mmCIF file of C-alpha atoms in Angstrom:
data_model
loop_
_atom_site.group_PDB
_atom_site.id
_atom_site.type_symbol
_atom_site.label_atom_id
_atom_site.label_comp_id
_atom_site.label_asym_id
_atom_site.label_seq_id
_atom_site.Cartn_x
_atom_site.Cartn_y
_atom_site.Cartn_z
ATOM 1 C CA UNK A 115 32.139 10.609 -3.974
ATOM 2 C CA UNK A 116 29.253 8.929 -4.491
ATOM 3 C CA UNK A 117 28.591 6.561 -7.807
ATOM 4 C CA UNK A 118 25.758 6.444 -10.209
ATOM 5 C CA UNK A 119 24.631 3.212 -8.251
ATOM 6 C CA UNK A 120 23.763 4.790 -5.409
ATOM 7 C CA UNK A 121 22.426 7.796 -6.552
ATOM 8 C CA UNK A 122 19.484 5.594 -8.198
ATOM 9 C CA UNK A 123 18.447 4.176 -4.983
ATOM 10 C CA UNK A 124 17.651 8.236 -3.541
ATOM 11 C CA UNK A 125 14.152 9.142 -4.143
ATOM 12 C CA UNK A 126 14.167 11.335 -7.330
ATOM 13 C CA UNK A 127 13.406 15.389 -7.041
ATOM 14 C CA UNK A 128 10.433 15.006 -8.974
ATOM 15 C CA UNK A 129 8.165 12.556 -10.802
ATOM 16 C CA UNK A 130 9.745 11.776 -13.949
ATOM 17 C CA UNK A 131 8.004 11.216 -17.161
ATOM 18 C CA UNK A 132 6.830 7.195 -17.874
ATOM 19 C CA UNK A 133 5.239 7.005 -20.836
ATOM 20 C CA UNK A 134 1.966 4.592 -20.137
ATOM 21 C CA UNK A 135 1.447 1.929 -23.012
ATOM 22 C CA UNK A 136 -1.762 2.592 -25.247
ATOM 23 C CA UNK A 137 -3.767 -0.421 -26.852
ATOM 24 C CA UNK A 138 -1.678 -0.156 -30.362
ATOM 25 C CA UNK A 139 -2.414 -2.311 -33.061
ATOM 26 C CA UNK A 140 0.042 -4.591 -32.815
ATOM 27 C CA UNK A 141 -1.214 -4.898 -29.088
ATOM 28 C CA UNK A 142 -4.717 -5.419 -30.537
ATOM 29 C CA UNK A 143 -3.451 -8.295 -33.131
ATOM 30 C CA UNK A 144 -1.569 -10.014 -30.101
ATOM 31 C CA UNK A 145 -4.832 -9.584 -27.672
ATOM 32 C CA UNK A 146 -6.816 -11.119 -30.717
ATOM 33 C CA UNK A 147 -4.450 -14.072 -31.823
ATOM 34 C CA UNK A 148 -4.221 -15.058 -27.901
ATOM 35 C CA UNK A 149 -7.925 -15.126 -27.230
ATOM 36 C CA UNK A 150 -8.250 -17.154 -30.550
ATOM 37 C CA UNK A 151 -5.558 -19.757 -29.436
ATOM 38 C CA UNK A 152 -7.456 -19.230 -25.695
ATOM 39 C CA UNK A 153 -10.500 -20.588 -27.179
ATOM 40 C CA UNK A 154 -9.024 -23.529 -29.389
ATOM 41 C CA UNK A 155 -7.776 -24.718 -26.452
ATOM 42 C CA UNK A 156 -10.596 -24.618 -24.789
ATOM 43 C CA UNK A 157 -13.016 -26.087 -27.357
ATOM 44 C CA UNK A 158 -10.515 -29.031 -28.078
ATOM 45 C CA UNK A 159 -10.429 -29.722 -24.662
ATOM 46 C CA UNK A 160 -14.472 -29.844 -24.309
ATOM 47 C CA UNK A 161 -14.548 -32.310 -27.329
ATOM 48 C CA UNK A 162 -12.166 -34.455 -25.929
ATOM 49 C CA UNK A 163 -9.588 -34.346 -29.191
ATOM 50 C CA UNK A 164 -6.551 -35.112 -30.129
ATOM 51 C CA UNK A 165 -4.801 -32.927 -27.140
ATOM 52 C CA UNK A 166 -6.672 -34.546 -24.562
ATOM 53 C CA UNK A 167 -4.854 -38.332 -25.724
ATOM 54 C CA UNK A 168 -2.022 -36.174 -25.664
ATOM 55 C CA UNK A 169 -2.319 -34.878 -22.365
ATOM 56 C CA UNK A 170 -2.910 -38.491 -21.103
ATOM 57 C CA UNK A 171 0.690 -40.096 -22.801
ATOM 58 C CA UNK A 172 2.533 -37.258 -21.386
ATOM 59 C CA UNK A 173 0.916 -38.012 -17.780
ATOM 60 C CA UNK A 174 1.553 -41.991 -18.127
ATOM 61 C CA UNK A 175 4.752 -41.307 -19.209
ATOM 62 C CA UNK A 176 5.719 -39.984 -15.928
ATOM 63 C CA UNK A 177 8.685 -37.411 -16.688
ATOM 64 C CA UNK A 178 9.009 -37.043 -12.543
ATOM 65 C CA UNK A 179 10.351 -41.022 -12.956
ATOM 66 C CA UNK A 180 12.236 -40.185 -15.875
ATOM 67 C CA UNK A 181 14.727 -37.858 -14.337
ATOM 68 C CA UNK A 182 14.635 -38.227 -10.617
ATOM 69 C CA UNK A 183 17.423 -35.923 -10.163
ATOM 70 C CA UNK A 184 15.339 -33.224 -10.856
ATOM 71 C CA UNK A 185 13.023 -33.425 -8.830
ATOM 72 C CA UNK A 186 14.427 -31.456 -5.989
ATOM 73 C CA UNK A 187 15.151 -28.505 -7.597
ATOM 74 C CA UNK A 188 12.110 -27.803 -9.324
ATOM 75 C CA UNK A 189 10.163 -28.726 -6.463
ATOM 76 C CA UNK A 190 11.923 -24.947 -5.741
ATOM 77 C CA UNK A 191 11.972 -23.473 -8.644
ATOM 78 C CA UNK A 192 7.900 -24.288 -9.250
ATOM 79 C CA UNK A 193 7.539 -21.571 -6.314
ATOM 80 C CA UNK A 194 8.172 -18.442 -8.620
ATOM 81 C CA UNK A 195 4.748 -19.382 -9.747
ATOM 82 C CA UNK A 196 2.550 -19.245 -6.548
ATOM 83 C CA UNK A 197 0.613 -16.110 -5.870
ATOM 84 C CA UNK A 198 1.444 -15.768 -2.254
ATOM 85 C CA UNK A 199 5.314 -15.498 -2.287
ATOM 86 C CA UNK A 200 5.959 -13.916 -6.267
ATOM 87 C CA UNK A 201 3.326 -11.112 -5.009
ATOM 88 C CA UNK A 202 5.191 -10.372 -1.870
ATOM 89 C CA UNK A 203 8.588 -10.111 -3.998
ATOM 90 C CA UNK A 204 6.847 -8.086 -6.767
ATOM 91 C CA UNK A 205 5.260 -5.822 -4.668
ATOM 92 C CA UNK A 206 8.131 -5.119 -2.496
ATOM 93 C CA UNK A 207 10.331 -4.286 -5.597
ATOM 94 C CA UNK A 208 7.415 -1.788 -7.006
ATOM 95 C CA UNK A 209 7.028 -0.411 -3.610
ATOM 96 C CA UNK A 210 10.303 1.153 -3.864
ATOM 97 C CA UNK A 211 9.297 2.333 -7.167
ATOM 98 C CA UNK A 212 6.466 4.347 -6.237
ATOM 99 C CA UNK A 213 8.279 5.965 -3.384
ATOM 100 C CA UNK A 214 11.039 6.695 -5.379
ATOM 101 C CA UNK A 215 9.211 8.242 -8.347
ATOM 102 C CA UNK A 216 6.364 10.075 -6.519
ATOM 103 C CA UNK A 217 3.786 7.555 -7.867
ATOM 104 C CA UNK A 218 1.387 4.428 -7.060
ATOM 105 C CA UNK A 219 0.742 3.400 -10.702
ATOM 106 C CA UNK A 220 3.275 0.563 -9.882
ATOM 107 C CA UNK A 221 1.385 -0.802 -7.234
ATOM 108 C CA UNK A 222 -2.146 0.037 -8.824
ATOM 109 C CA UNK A 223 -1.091 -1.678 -12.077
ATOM 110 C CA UNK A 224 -0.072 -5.023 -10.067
ATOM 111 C CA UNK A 225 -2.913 -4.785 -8.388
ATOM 112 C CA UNK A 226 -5.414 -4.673 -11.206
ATOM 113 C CA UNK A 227 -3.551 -7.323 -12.736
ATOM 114 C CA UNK A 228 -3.623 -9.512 -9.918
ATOM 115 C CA UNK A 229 -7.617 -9.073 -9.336
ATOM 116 C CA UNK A 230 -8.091 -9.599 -13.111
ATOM 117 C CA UNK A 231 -5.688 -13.016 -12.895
ATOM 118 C CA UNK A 232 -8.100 -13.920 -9.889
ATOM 119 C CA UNK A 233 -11.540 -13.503 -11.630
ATOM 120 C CA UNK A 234 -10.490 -14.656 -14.908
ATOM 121 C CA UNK A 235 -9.046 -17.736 -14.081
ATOM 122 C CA UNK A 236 -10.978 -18.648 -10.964
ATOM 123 C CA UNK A 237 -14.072 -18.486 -12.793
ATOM 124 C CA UNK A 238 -12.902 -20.808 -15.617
ATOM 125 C CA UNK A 239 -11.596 -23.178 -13.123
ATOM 126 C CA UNK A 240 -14.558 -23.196 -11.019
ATOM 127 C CA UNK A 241 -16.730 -23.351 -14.280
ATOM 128 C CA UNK A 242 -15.016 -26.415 -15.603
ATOM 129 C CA UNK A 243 -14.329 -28.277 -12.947
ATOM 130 C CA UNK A 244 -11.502 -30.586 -14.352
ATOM 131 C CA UNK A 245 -9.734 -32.779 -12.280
ATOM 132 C CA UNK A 246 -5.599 -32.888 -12.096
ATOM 133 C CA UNK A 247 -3.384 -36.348 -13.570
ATOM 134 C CA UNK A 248 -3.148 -37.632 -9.827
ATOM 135 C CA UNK A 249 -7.174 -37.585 -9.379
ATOM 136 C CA UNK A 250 -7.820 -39.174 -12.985
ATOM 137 C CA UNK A 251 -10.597 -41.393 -13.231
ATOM 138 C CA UNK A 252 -11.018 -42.983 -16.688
ATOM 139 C CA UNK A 253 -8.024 -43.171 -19.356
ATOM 140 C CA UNK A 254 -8.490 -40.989 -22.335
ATOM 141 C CA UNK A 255 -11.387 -38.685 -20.524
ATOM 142 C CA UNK A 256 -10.811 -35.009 -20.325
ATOM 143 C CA UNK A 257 -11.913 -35.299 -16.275
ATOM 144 C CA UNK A 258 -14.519 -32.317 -17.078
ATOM 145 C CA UNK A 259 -17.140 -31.079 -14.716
ATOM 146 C CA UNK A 260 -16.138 -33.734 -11.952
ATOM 147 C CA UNK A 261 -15.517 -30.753 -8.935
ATOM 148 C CA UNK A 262 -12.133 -30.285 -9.649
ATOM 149 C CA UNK A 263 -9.991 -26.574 -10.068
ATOM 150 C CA UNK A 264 -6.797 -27.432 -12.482
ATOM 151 C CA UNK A 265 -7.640 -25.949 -15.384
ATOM 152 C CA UNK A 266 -6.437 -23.742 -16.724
ATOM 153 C CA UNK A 267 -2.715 -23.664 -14.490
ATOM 154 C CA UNK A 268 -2.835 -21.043 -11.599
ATOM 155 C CA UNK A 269 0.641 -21.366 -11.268
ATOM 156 C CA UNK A 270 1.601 -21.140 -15.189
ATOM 157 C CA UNK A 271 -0.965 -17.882 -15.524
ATOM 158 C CA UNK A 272 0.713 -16.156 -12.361
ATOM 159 C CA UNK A 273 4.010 -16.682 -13.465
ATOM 160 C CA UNK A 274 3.024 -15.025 -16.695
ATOM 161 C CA UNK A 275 1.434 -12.158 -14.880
ATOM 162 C CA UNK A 276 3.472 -11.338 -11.866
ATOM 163 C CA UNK A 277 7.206 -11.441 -13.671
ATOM 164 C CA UNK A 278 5.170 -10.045 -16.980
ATOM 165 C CA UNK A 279 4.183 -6.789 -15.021
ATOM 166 C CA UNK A 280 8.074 -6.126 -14.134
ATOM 167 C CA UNK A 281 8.445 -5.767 -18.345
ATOM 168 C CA UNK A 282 5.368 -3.820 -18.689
ATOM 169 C CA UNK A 283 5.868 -1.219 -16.324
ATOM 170 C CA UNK A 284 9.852 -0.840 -17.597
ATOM 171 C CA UNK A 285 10.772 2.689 -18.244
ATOM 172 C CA UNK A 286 13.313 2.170 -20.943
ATOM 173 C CA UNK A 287 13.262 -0.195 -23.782
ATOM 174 C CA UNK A 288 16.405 -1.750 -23.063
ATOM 175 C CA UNK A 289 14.699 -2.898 -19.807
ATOM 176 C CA UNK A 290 11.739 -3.894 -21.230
ATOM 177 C CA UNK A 291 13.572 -6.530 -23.715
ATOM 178 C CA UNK A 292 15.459 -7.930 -20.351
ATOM 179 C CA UNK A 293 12.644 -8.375 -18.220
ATOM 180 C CA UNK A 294 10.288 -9.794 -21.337
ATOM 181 C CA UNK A 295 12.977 -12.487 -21.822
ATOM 182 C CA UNK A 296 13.323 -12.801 -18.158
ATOM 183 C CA UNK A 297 9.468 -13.376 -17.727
ATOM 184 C CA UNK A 298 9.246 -15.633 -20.312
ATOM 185 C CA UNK A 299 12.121 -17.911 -19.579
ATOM 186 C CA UNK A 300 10.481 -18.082 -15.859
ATOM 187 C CA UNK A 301 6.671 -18.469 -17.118
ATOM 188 C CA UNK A 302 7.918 -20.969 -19.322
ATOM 189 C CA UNK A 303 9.736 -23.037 -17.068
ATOM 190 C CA UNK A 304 7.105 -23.116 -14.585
ATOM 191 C CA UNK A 305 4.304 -24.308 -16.928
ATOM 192 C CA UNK A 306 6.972 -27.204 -17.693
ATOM 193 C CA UNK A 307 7.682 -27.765 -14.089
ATOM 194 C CA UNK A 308 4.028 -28.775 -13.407
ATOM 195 C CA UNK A 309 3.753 -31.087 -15.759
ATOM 196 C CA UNK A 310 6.873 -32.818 -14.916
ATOM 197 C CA UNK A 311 5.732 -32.920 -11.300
ATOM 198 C CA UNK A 312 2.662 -34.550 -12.765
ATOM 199 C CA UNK A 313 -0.047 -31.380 -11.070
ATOM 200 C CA UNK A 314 -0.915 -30.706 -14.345
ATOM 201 C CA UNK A 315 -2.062 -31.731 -17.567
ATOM 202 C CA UNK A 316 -0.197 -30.595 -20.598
ATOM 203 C CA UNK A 317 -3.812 -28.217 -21.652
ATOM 204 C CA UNK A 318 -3.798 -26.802 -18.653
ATOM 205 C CA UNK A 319 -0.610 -25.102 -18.818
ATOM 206 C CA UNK A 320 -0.898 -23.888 -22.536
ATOM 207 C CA UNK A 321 -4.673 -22.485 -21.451
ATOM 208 C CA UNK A 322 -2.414 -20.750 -18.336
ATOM 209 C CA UNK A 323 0.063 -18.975 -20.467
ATOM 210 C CA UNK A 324 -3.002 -17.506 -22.876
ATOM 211 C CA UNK A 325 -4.758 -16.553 -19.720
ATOM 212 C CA UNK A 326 -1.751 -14.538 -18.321
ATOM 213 C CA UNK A 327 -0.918 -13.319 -21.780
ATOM 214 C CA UNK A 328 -4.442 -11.585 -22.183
ATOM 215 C CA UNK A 329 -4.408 -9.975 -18.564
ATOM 216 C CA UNK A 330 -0.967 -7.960 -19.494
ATOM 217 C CA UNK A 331 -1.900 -7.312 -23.104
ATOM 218 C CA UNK A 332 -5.391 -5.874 -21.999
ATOM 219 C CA UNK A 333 -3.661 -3.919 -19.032
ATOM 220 C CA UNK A 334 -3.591 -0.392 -21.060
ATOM 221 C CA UNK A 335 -7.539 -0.491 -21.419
ATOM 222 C CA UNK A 336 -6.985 0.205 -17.381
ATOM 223 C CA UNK A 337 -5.006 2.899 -17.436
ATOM 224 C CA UNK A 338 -7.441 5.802 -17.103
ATOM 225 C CA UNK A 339 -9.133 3.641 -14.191
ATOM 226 C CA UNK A 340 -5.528 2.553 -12.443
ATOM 227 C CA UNK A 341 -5.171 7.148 -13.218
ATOM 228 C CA UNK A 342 -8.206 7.988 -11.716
ATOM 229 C CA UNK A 343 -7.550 5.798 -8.547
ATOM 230 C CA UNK A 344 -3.994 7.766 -8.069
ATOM 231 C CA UNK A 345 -5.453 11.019 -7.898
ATOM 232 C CA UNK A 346 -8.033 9.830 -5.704
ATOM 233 C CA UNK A 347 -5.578 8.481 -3.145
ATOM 234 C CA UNK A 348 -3.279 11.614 -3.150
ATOM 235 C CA UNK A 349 -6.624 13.805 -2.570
ATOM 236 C CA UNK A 350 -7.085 12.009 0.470
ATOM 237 C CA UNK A 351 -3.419 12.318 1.580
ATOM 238 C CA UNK A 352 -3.464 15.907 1.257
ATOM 239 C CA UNK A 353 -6.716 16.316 3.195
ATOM 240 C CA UNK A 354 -5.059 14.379 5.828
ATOM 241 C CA UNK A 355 -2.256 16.212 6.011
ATOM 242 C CA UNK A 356 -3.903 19.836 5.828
ATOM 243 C CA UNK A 357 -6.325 18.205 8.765
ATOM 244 C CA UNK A 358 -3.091 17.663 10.826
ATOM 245 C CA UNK A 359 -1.526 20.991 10.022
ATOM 246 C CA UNK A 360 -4.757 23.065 11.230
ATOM 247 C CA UNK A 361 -5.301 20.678 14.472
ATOM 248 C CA UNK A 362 -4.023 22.683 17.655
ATOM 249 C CA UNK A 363 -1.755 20.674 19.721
ATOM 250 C CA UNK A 364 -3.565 21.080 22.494
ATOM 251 C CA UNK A 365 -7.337 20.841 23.170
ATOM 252 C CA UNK A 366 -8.884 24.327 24.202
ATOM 253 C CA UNK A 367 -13.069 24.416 24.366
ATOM 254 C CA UNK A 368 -14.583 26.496 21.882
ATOM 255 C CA UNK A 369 -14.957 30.070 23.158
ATOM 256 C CA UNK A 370 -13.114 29.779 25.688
ATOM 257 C CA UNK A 371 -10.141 31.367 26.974
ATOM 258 C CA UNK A 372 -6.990 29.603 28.058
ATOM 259 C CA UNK A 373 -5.826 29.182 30.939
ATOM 260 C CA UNK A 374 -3.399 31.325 32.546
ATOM 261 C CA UNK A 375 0.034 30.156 33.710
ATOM 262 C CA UNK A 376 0.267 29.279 37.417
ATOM 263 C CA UNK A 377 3.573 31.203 39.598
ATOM 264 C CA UNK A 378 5.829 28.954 40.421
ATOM 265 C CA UNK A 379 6.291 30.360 44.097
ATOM 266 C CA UNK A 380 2.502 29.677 44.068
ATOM 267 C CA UNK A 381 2.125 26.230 43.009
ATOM 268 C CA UNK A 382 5.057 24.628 45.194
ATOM 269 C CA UNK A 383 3.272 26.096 47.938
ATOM 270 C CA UNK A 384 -0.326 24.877 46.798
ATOM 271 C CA UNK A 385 -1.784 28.321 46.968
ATOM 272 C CA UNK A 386 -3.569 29.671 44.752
ATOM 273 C CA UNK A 387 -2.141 32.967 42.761
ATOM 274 C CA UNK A 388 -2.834 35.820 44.401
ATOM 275 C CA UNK A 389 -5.310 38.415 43.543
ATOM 276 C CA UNK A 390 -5.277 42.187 42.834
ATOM 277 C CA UNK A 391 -7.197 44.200 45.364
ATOM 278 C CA UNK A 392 -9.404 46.213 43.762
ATOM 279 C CA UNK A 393 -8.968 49.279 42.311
ATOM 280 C CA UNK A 394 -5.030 49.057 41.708
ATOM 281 C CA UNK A 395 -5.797 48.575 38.009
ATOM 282 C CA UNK A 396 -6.626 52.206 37.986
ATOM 283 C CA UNK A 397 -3.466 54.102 38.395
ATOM 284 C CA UNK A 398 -3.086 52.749 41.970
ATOM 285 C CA UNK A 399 0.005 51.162 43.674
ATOM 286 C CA UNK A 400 -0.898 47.904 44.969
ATOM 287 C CA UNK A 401 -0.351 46.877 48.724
ATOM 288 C CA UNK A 402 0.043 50.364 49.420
ATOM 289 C CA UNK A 403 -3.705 50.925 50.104
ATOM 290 C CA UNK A 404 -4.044 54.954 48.309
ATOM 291 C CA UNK A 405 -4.757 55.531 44.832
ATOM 292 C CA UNK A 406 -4.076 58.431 42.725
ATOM 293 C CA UNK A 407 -5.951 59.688 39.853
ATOM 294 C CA UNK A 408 -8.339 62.265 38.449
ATOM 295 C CA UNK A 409 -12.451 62.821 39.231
ATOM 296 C CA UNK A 410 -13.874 62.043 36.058
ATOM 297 C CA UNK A 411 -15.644 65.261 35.063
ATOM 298 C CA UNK A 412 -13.234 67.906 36.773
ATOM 299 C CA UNK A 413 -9.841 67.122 35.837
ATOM 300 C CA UNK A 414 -8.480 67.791 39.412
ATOM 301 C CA UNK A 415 -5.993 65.261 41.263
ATOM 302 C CA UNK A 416 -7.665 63.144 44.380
ATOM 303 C CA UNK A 417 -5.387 63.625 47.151
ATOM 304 C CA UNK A 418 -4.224 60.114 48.187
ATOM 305 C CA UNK A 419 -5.652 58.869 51.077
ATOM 306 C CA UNK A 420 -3.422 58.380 54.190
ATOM 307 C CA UNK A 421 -1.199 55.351 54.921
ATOM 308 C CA UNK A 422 -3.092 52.831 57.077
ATOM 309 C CA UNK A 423 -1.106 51.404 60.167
ATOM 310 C CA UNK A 424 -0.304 47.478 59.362
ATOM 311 C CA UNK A 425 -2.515 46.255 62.610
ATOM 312 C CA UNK A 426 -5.634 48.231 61.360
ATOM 313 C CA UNK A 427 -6.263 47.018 57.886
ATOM 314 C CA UNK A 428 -9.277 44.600 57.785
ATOM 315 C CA UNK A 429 -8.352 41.658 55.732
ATOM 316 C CA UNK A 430 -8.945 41.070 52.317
ATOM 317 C CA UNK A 431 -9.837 37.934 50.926
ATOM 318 C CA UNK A 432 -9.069 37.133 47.228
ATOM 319 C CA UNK A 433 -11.587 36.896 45.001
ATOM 320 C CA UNK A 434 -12.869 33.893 43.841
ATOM 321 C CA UNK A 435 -11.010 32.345 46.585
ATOM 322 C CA UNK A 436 -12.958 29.423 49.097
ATOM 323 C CA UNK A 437 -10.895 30.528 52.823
ATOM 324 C CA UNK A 438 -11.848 32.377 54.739
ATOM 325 C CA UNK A 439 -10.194 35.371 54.949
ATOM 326 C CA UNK A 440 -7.976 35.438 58.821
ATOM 327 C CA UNK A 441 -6.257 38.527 60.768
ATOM 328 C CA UNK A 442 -3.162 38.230 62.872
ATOM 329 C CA UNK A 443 -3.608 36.949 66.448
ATOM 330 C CA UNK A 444 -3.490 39.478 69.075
ATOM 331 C CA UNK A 445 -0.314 39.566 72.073
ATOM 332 C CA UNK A 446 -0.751 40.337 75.431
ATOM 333 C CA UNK A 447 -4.611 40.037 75.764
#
């Protein structure tokens, strides 16, 4: 008998009903207060103020020094924040998910969030150019504009993102508060790994977890998109398969007819089949050399023609065939 445990890992009977989250006001207020704190950080960063020094004690004090015996563990534990190996866990997980609920929203909604983590952050990096605590140049400078790609944190923001998706795609709201603590505890802990490691200054993470914040708060404004890409893709899959249904099995030329089926007596003896003589489609007996019938017109039987002696028949030769046609060799002179 089979438990309750197992029977969640078939592949449900039908696609059950997930109810997508909408852009709700308190949604709105939390994509609004993030972008504001997004910004702040930001600005204070440009005007080199009071989080910058702070950025710069936390780096001199050197927390990897302070506790050595961490350092091999969260030189670990900082992987659950790079995009190569969380994204390969993630979407192995909602893999199963879509094949087990008859959908690809799963897979579509990590991917949307992924390619919105990639533009959004890449560009600020790129545009900013700050260097990381091991490249520093001058004490107290905010290292802007000098080539570099630290802030905000990749790491930090994909955390955020890639464990943040498991809670927003939760189907129950018991799972949802799990996986939100769960994603937070690991976002959190990442952000603080980097800056014990010294890879990061202490802006850069807090600009990473409002970056990753804003990507899974602004998810439901995709929705219709990640929608319209589903039905898309099963269109295609169902052309495909009809395609395969209608496609013969084996290739016959248009018009044509197929071809008939070779005797076996003929083809172990290389020979080709051998041919009706003609006129024993019409109510003659073949290889007995009379026919029977009626005159067309009159009604009246043909008499059948007499029996010809085995030595005077003339040879036949089948049609269509390339021999020659032969006649038995003569005895006796």
């Amino acid at each position: 008998m089979r438990t309750d445990i197992f029977a969640r890992l078939d592949r449900e009977p039908e696609p059950p009903k997930i109810e997508i989250p909408r852009m709700s006001r308190t949604r709105k207020a939390l994509f609004g207060g993030t972008l504001a704190f997004y910004l702040a950080i930001v600005v204070a960063v440009l005007v080199s103020s009071t989080l910058v020094i702070l950025d710069w004690k936390v780096m001199l004090f050197r927390p990897y020094q302070q506790w050595p015996e961490l350092h091999p563990f969260l030189d670990y534990f900082v992987v659950l924040g790079q995009r190569g190996p969380t994204a390969v866990m993630i979407a192995a997980w909602l893999g199963w998910r879509s094949w087990r609920q008859h959908t690809l929203r799963p897979l579509l909604a990590l991917g949307t969030a992924l390619l919105l983590l990639n533009v959004t952050v890449g560009a600020v990096k790129l545009g900013l150019g700050r260097l990381g605590p091991h490249y520093a140049t001058q004490i107290g400078s905010a290292e802007l504009f000098a080539g570099g790609d630290i802030f905000p944190s990749g790491h930090t923001a994909n955390a955020v993102v890639t464990w943040g998706i498991l809670a927003y795609l939760a189907t129950t709201p018991q799972a949802r508060r799990y996986l939100s603590v769960m994603s937070a505890v690991v976002a959190l802990g990442v952000g603080a790994t980097t800056v014990y490691l010294g890879t990061h200054w202490l802006s850069d993470v807090l600009l990473g977890w409002a970056a990753g914040l804003l990507i899974l708060l602004a998810l439901p404004l995709f929705e219709p998109l990640i929608g319209r890409a589903e039905l898309a893709v099963f269109a295609v899959r169902e052309r495909w398969r009809a395609r395969r249904r209608t496609t013969p099995s084996t290739p016959v030329a248009s018009g044509g007819p197929r071809p008939a089926p070779v005797p076996r007596e003929a083809s172990a003896l290389g020979d080709e089949p051998p041919c009706e003589p003609i006129g024993a489609g019409h109510g003659g007996h073949a290889g007995t050399g009379r026919t029977t019938g009626t005159v067309a017109g009159t009604g009246q039987l043909t008499q059948p023609r007499p029996h010809a002696v085995r030595s005077e028949r003339t040879p036949v030769t089948p049609a269509g065939s390339r021999r020659p046609g032969r006649s038995r060799p003569m005895t006796g002179g």
